[in-house]
Coordinates of C-alpha atoms and ligand atoms in Angstrom, one line a residue:
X30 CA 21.1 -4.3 16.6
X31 CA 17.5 -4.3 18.0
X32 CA 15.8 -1.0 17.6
X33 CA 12.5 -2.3 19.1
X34 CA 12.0 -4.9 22.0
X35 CA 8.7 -4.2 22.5
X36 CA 8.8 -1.6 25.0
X37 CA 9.6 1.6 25.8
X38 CA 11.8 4.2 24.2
X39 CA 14.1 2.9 20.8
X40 CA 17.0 4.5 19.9
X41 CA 16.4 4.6 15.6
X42 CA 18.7 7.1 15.1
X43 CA 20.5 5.4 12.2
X44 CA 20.6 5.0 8.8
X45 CA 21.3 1.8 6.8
X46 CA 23.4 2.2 4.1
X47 CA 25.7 -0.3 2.6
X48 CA 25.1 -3.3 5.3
X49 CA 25.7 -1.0 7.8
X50 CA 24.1 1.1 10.5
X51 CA 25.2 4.3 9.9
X52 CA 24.8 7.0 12.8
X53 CA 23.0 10.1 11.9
X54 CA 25.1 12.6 11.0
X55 CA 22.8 15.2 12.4
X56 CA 19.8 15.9 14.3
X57 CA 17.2 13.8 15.6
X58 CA 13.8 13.8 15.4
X59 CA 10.9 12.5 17.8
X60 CA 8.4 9.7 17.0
X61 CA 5.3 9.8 19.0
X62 CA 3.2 7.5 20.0
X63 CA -0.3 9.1 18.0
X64 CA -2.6 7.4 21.3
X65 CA -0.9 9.8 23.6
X66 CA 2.1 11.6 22.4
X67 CA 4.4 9.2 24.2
X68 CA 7.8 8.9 22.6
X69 CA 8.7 6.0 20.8
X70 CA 11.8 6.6 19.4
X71 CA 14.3 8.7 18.3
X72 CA 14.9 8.4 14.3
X73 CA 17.7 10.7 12.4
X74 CA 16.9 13.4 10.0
X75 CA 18.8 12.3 7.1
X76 CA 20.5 14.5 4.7
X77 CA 20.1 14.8 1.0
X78 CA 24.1 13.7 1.4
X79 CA 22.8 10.9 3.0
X80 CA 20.8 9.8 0.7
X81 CA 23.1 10.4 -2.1
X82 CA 25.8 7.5 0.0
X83 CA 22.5 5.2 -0.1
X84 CA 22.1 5.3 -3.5
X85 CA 25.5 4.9 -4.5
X86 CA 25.7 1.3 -2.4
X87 CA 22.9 0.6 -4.0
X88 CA 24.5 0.8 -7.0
X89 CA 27.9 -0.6 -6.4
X90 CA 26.4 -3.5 -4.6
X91 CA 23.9 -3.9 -8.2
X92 CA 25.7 -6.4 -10.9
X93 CA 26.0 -8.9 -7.8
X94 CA 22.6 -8.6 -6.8
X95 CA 21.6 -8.7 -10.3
X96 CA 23.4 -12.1 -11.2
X97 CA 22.8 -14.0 -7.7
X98 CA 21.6 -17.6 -8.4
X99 CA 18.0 -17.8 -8.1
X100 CA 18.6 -20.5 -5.3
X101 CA 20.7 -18.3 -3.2
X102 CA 17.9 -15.5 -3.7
X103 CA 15.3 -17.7 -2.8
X104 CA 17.4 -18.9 0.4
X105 CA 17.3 -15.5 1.8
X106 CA 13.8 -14.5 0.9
X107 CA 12.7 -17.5 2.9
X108 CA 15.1 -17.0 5.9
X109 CA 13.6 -13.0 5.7
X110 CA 10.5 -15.0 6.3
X111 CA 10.9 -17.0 8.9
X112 CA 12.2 -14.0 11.0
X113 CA 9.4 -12.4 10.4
X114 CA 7.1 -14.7 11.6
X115 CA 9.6 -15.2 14.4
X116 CA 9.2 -11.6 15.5
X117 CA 5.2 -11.7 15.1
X118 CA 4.8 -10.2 18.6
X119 CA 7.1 -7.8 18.3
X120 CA 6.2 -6.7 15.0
X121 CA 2.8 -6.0 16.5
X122 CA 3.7 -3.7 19.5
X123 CA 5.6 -1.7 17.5
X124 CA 2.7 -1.1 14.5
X125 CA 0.4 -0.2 17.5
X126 CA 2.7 2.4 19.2
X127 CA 3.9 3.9 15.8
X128 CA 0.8 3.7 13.7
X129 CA -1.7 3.3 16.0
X130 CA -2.6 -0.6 14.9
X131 CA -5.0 -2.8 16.1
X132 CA -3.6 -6.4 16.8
X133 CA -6.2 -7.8 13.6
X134 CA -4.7 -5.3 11.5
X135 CA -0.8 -5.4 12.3
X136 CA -1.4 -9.5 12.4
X137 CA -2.7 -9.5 8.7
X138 CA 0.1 -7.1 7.7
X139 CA 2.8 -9.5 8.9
X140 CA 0.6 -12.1 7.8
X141 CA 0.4 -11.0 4.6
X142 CA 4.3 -9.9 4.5
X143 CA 5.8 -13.4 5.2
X144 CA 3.6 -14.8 2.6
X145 CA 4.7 -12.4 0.0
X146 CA 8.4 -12.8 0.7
X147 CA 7.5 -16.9 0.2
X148 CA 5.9 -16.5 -2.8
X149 CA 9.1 -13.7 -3.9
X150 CA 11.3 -16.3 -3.3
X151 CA 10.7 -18.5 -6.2
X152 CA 10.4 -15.9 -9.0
X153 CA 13.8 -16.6 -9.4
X154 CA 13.4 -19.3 -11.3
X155 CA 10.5 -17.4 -13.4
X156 CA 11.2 -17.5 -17.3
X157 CA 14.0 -14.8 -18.2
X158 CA 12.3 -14.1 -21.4
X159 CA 11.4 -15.5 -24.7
X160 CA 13.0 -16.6 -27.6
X161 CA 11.5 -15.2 -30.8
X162 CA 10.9 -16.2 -34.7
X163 CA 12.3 -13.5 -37.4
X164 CA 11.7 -13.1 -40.6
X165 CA 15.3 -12.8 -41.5
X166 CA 16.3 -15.8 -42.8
X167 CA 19.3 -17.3 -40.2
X168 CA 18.3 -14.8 -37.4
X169 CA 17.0 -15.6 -33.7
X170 CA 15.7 -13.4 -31.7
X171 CA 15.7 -13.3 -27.8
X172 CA 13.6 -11.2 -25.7
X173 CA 15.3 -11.0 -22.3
X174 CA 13.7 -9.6 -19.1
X175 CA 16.7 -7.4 -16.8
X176 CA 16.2 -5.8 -13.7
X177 CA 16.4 -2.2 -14.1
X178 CA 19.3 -1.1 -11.5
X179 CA 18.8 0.6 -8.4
X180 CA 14.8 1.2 -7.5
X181 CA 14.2 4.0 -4.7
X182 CA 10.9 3.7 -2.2
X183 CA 8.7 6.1 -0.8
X184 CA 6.4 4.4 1.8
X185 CA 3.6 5.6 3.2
X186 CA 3.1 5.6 7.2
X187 CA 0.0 3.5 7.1
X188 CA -0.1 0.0 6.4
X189 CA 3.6 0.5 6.6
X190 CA 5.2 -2.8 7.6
X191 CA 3.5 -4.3 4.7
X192 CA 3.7 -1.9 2.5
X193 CA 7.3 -1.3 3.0
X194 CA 8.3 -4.7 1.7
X195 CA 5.8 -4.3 -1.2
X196 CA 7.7 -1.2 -2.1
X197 CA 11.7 -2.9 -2.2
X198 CA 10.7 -6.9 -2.2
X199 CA 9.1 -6.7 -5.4
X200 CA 11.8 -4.9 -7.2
X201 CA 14.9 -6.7 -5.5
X202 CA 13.0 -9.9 -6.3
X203 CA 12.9 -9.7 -9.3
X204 CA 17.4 -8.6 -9.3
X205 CA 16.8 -4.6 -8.3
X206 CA 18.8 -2.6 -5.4
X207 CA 16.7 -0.7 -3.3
X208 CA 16.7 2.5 -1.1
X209 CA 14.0 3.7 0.5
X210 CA 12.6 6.8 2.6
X211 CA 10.3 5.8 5.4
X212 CA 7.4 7.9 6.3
X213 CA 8.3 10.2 9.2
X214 CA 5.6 9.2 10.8
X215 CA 6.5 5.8 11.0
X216 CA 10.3 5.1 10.5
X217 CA 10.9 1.6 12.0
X218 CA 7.5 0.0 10.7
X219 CA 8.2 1.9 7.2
X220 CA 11.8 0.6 6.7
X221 CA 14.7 0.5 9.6
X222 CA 12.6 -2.7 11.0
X223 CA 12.8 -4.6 7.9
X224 CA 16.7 -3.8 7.5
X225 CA 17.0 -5.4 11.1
X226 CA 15.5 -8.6 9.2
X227 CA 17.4 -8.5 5.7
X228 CA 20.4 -8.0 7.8
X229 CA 20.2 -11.1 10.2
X230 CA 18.8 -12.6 7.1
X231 CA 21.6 -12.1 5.5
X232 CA 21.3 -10.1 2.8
X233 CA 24.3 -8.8 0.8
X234 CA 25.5 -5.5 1.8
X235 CA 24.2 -2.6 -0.2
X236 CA 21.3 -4.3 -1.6
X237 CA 18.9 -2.9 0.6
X238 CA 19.2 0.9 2.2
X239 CA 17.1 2.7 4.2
X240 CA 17.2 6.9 5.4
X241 CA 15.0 8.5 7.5
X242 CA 13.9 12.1 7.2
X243 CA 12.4 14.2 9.8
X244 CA 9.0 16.2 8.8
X245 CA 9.3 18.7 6.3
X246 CA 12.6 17.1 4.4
X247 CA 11.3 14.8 2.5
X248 CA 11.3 16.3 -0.5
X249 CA 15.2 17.6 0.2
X250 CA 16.1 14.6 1.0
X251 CA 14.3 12.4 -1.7
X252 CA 15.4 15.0 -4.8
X253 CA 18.5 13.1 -4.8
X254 CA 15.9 10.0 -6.5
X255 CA 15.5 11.9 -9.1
X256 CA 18.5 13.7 -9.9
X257 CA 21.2 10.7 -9.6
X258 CA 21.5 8.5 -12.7
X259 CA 22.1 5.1 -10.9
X260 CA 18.1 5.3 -9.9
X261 CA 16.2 3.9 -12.5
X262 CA 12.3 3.4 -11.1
X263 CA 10.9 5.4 -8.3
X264 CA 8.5 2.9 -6.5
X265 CA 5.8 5.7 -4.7
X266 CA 3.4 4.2 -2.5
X267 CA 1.5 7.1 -1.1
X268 CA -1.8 9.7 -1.4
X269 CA -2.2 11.1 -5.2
X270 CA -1.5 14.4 -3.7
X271 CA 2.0 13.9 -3.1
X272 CA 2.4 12.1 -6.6
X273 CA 1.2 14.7 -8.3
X274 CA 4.3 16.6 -7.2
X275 CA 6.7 13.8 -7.2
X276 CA 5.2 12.6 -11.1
X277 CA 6.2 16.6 -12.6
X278 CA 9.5 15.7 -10.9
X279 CA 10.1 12.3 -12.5
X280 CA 8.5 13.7 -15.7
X281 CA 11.4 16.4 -15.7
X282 CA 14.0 13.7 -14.7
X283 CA 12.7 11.3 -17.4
X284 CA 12.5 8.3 -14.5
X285 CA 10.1 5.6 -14.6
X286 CA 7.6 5.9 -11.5
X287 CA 5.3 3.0 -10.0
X288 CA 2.3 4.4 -8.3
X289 CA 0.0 2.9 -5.5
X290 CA -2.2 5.6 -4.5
X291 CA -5.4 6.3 -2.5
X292 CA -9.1 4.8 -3.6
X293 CA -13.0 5.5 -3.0
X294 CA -13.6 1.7 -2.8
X295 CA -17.4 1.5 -3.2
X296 CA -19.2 -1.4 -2.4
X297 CA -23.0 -2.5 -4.2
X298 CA -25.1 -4.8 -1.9
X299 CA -27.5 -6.3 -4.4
X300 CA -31.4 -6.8 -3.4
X301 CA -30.4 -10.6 -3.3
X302 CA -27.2 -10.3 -1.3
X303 CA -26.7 -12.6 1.7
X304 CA -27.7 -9.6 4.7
X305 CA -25.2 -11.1 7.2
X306 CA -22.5 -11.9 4.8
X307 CA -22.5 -8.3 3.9
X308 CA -22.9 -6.5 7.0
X309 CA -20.1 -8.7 7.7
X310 CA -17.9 -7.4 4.9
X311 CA -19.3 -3.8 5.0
X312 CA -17.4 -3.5 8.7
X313 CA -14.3 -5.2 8.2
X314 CA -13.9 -3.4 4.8
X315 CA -14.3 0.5 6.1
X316 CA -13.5 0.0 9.3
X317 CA -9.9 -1.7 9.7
X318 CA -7.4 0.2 10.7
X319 CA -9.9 2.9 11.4
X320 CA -10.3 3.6 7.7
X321 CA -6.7 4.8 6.9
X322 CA -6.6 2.2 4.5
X323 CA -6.3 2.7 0.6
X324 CA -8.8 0.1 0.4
X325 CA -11.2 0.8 3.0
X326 CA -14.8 1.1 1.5
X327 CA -16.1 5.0 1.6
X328 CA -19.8 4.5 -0.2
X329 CA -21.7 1.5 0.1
X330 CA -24.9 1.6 -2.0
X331 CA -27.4 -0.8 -1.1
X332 CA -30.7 -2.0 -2.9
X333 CA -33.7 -0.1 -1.3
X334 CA -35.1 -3.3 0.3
X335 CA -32.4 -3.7 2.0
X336 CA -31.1 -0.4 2.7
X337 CA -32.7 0.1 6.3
X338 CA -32.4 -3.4 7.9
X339 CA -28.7 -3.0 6.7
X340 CA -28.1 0.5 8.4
X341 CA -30.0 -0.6 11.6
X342 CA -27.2 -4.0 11.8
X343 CA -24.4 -2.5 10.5
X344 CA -24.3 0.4 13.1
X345 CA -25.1 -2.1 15.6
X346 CA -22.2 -3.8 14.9
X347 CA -20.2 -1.1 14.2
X348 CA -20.7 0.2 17.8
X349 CA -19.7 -2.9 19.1
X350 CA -15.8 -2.4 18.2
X351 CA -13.8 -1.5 20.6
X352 CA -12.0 1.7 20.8
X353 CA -8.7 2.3 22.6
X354 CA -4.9 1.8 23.0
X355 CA -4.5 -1.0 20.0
X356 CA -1.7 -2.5 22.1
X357 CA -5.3 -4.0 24.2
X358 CA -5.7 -6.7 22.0
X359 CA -9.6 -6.6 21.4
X360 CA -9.4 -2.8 20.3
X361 CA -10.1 -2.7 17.1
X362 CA -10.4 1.2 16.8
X363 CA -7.2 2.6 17.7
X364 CA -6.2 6.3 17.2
X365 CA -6.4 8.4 14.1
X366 CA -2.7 9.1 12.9
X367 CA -2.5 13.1 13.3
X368 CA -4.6 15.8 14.7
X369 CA -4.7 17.1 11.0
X370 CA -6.4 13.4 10.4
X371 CA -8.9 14.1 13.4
X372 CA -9.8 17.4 11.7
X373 CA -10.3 15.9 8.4
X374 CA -12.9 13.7 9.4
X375 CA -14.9 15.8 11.5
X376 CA -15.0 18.3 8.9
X377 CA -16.6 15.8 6.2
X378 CA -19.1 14.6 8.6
X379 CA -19.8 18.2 10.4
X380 CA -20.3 19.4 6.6
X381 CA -21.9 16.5 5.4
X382 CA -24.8 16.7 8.6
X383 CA -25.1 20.6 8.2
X384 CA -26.1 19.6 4.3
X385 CA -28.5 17.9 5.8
X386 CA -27.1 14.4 6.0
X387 CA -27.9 11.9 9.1
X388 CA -26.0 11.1 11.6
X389 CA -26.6 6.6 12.3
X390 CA -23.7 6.4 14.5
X391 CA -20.0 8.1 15.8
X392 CA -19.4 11.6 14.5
X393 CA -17.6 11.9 18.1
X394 CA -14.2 11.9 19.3
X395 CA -11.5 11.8 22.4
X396 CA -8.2 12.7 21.7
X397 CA -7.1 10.8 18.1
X398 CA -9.7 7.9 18.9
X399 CA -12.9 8.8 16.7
X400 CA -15.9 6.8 17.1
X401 CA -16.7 4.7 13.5
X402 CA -19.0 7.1 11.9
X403 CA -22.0 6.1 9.4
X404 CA -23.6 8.7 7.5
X405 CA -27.2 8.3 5.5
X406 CA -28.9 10.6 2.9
X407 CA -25.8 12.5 2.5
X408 CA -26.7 15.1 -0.3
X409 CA -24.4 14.6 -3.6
X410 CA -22.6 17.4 -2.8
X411 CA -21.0 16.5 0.6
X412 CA -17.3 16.0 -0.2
X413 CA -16.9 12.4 1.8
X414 CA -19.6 11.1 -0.8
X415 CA -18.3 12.5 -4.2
X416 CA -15.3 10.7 -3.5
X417 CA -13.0 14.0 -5.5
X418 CA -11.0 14.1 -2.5
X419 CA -10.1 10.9 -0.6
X420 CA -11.7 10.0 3.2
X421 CA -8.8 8.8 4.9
X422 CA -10.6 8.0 8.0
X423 CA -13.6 5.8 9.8
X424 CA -16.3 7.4 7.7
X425 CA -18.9 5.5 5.7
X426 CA -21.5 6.5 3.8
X427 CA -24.6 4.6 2.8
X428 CA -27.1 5.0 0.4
X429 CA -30.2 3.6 -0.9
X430 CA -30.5 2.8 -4.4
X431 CA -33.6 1.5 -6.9
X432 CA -31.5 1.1 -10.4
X433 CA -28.6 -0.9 -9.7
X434 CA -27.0 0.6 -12.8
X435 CA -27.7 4.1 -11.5
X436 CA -26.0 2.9 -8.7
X437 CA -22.4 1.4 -10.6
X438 CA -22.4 4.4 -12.8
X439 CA -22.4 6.8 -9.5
X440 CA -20.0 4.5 -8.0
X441 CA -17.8 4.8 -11.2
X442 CA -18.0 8.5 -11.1
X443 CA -15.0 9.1 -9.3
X444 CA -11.6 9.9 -9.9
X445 CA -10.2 6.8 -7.8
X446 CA -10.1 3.2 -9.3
X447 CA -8.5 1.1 -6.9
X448 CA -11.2 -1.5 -5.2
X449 CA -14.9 -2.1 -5.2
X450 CA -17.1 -5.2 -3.9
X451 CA -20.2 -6.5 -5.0
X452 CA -22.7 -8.3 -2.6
X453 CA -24.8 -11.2 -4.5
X454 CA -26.1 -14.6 -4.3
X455 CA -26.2 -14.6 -8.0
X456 CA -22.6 -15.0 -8.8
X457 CA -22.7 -14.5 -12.5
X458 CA -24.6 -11.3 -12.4
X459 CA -21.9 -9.9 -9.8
X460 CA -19.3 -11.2 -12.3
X461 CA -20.8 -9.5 -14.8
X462 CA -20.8 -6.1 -13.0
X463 CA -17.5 -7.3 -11.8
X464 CA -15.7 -7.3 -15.4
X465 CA -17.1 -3.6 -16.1
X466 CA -15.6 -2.0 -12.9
X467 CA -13.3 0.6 -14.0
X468 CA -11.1 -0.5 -11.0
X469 CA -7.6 -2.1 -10.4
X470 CA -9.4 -4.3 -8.5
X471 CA -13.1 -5.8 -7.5
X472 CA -14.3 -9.1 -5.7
X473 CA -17.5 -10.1 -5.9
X474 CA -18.9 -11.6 -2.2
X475 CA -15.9 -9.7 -0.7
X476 CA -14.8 -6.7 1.1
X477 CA -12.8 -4.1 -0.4
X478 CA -10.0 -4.9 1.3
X479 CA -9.2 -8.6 0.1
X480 CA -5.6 -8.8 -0.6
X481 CA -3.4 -11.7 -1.0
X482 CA 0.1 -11.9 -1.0
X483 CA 0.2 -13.7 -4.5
X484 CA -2.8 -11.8 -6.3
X485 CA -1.8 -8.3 -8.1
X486 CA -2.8 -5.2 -6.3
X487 CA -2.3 -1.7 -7.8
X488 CA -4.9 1.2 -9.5
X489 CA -6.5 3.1 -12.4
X490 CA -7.3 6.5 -13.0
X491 CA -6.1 8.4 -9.9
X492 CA -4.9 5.6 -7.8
X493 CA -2.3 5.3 -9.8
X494 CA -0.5 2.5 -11.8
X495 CA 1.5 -0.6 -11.4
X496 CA 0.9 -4.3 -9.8
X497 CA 2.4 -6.1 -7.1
X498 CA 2.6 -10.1 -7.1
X499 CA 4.7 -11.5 -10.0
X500 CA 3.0 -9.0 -12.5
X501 CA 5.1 -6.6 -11.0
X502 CA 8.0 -8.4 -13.0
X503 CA 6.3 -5.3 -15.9
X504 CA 7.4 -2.5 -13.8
X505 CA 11.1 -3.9 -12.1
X506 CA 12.6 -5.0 -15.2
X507 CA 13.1 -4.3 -19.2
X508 CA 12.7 -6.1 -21.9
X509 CA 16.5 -6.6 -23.8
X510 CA 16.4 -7.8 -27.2
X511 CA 19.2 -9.5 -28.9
X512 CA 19.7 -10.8 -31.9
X513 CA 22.0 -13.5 -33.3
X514 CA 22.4 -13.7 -37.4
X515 CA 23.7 -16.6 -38.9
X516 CA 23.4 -16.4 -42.4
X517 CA 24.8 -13.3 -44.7
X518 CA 22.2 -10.3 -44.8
X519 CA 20.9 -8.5 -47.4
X520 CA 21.4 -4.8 -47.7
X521 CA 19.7 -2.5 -50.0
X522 CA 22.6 -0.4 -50.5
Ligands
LIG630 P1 2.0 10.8 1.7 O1 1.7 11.0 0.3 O2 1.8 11.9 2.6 O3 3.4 10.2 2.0 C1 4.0 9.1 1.3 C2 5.5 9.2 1.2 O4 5.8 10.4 0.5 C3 6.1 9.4 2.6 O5 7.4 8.7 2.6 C4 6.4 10.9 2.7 O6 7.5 11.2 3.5 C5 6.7 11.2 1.3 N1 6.4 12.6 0.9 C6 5.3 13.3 1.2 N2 5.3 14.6 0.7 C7 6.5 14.6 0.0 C8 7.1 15.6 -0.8 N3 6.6 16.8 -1.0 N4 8.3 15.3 -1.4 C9 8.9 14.1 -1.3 N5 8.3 13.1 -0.5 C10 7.1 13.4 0.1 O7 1.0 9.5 2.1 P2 0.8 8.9 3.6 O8 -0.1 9.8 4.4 O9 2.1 8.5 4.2 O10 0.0 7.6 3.2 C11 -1.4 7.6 3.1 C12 -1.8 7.7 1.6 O11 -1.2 6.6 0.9 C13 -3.3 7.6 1.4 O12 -3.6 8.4 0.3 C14 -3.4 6.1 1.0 O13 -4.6 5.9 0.2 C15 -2.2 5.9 0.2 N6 -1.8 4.5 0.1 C16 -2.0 3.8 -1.0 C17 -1.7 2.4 -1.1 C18 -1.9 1.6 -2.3 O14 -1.4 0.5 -2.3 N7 -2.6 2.0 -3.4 C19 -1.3 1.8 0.1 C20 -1.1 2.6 1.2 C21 -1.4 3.9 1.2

């Protein structure tokens, strides 16, 4: 089956469940291009029945899955690899008429994706566990790790080809079934695409599922996570919003949940940061993807003796991108997502400039495609600069600061903790600010947005919780502990 060859309109309307590709057993709904409207495919609304046949492959197809040879694991997660680096063009075609990609940020997805799935391959092989001293006389103890059982996905719609194999790779790499519920804005990138791979890949039936829900099901269709007893870990990559709703469920259900939610990302430039290095950084780090990122920067503070050379470059810069269909490959601004996401945006900036804020550059917008916006002076109680309610959009605000640690304890004040960046030539000072970042993550001489396949991504506070790279091995699997006595034991009674 190839639901996407580049062009035109795709037939999605399937499920995969159990190997197969299973034929909605309802309606359809319509997957629009968010440039123009144009469709790109038909994808089924899936039922919370469904769901409920995914889940139980998932199972059945678990012990096998579970006790594969770490070679025969590793051949597939390599093969998965190679197809996806196979498929490159492809791939980016259909993350710029689903999700509105630019070619630089559906490259670094795939990029980023076949790396991850290399690096998955051998943590196989990773020690199963430990073996421990007692203080029993004639007992061992071993600590073994075990994957938990069947692991159900949400994934988000942006970001989603990468994302998506974060959300099952991690957990079937380390002996976890998977289902998973794409975005409906974004079906193929969010899932059915990688079950075309993992099925010519090869792998064994059942141990990867995908169903697709039309908008406003989702939470119909995904109850059955919570509810059946063969799903052990709900794996939610998505904004805090919707895990606040999907957390009282799995609270209720008593059901682990992994979390990878939205950020503020701030980013200091120091007084002795390197201008053009920054600048540099500041752009690539809000600005990909037109800021629907989790990790895009929102706030950059910048030493006053900086502060206005940097505005002046960065907007030139910034008004330099390219704006446009993202199927042109030097676009780098392609549409917003929704007209809801439109809306957003102009809202912050329209209430930010009527606060009194100014306006360097963008604040305008045709259709989805909203001109890169950069806001100074923004009063403390605009909403884009408290950072209480994420930006998810190409907004940036800049301000000026004297203290530095004025600066990192506003930057701290937030409720997201998922990236920030710190521009210096003095690389042990940045450390040092580095290391008290209440954030899941922070580079120093970097953008925001710095991931590697290999290095572990993931929140605190309100971006939620959980890693991805091999420390995700914490939230896939449990620790077992057996015991062997081989001596008498000694009973009080
Ligand atoms: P979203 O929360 O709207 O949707 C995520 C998933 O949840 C989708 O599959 C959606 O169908 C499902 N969903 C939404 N409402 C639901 C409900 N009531 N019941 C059941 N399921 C429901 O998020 P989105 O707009 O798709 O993605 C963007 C958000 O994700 C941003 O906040 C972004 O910061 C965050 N994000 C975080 C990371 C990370 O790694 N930390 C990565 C990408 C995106």
């Amino acid at each position: 089956m190839t639901l996407f060859a580049g062009a035109g309109t795709t037939s999605a309307t399937s499920h995969f469940i159990n190997g197969e590709w299973t034929e909605a057993s309802g309606p359809t709904f319509a997957v629009r291009n968010p440039l123009n409207d144009e469709l790109v495919a038909d994808a089924a609304a899936g039922t919370a029945a469904d769901m409920r046949t995914a889940v139980e492959a998932a199972a059945a197809a678990f012990h096998a899955w579970a006790n594969l040879n770490p070679g025969a694991r590793q051949q597939l997660f390599l093969k998965a690899a190679d197809i996806v680096d196979r498929r490159h063009e492809e791939l980016v075609a259909l993350m710029a008429v689903e999700g509105g990609a630019s070619r630089a940020f559906s490259s670094f997805q795939i990029r980023l994706s076949s790396a991850m799935l290399r690096q998955a391959a051998g943590w196989g092989y990773l020690p199963a566990g430990d073996v421990l001293r007692s203080d029993v006389p004639g007992r061992t103890a071993m600590v073994t790790r075990k994957p938990l059982g069947v692991v159900a996905g949400f994934t988000p719609w942006n970001g989603a080809f990468y994302l998506a194999w974060r959300t099952f790779l991690l957990p079937m790499a380390f002996g976890n079934t998977t289902v998973i519920k794409p975005s409906e804005l974004a079906p193929m990138s969010a899932g059915l695409i990688h079950a075309e791979i993992l099925e010519e890949a090869g792998f064994p039936a059942g141990s990867f599922n995908v169903v697709t829900n039309a908008p406003g099901d989702a939470a119909a269709v995904s109850e059955v996570f919570f509810e059946h007893p063969a799903v052990r870990c709900i794996n939610f990559t998505g904004s805090d919003k919707t895990a606040r709703i999907l957390g009282a469920q799995a609270g209720r259900a008593l059901k682990r949940m992994v979390l990878e939610l939205g950020g503020f990302n701030p980013v200091l430039v120091l007084d002795d940061a390197d201008l053009e290095e920054s600048i540099k950084a500041v752009t690539f780090g809000a600005f990909l993807h037109q800021g629907q990122v989790c990790m895009n920067s929102r706030k950059v503070y910048v030493h006053r003796s900086l502060h206005d050379e940097f505005v002046s470059r960065l907007a030139e810069r910034v008004q330099a991108l390219k704006i446009g269909d993202p199927l042109d490959p030097e676009v780098i601004i392609g549409p917003l997502i929704t007209d809801q996401a439109v809306a957003q945006i102009h809202e912050r900036v329209q209430d930010a400039v009527d606060r009194g804020a100014t306006l360097v550059t963008g604040g305008t917008f045709e259709g989805r495609l909203y001109a890169p916006t950069i806001l100074t002076h923004v009063p403390a109680d605009a909403i884009c600069t408290t950072g209480s309610d994420e930006t998810f959009g190409p907004l940036l605000v800049i301000e000026a600061f004297d203290d530095v640690d004025a600066a990192f304890r506003d930057a701290q004040d937030v409720p997201y903790g998922l990236s920030a960046s710190i521009m210096t030539r003095d690389r042990a000072r940045g450390l040092d600010l580095a290391q008290r970042f209440d954030t899941g993550i922070v580079h120093v001489n970097a953008p925001t947005m710095a991931s590697e396949a290999a290095l572990p991504v993931g929140g605190v506070k309100d971006s939620g919780w959980g890693r991805s790279g091999h420390y995700a091995v914490e939230d896939f699997t449990e620790v077992r502990l057996a015991t062997m006595s081989s001596e008498p034991g000694r009973y009080p009674f």
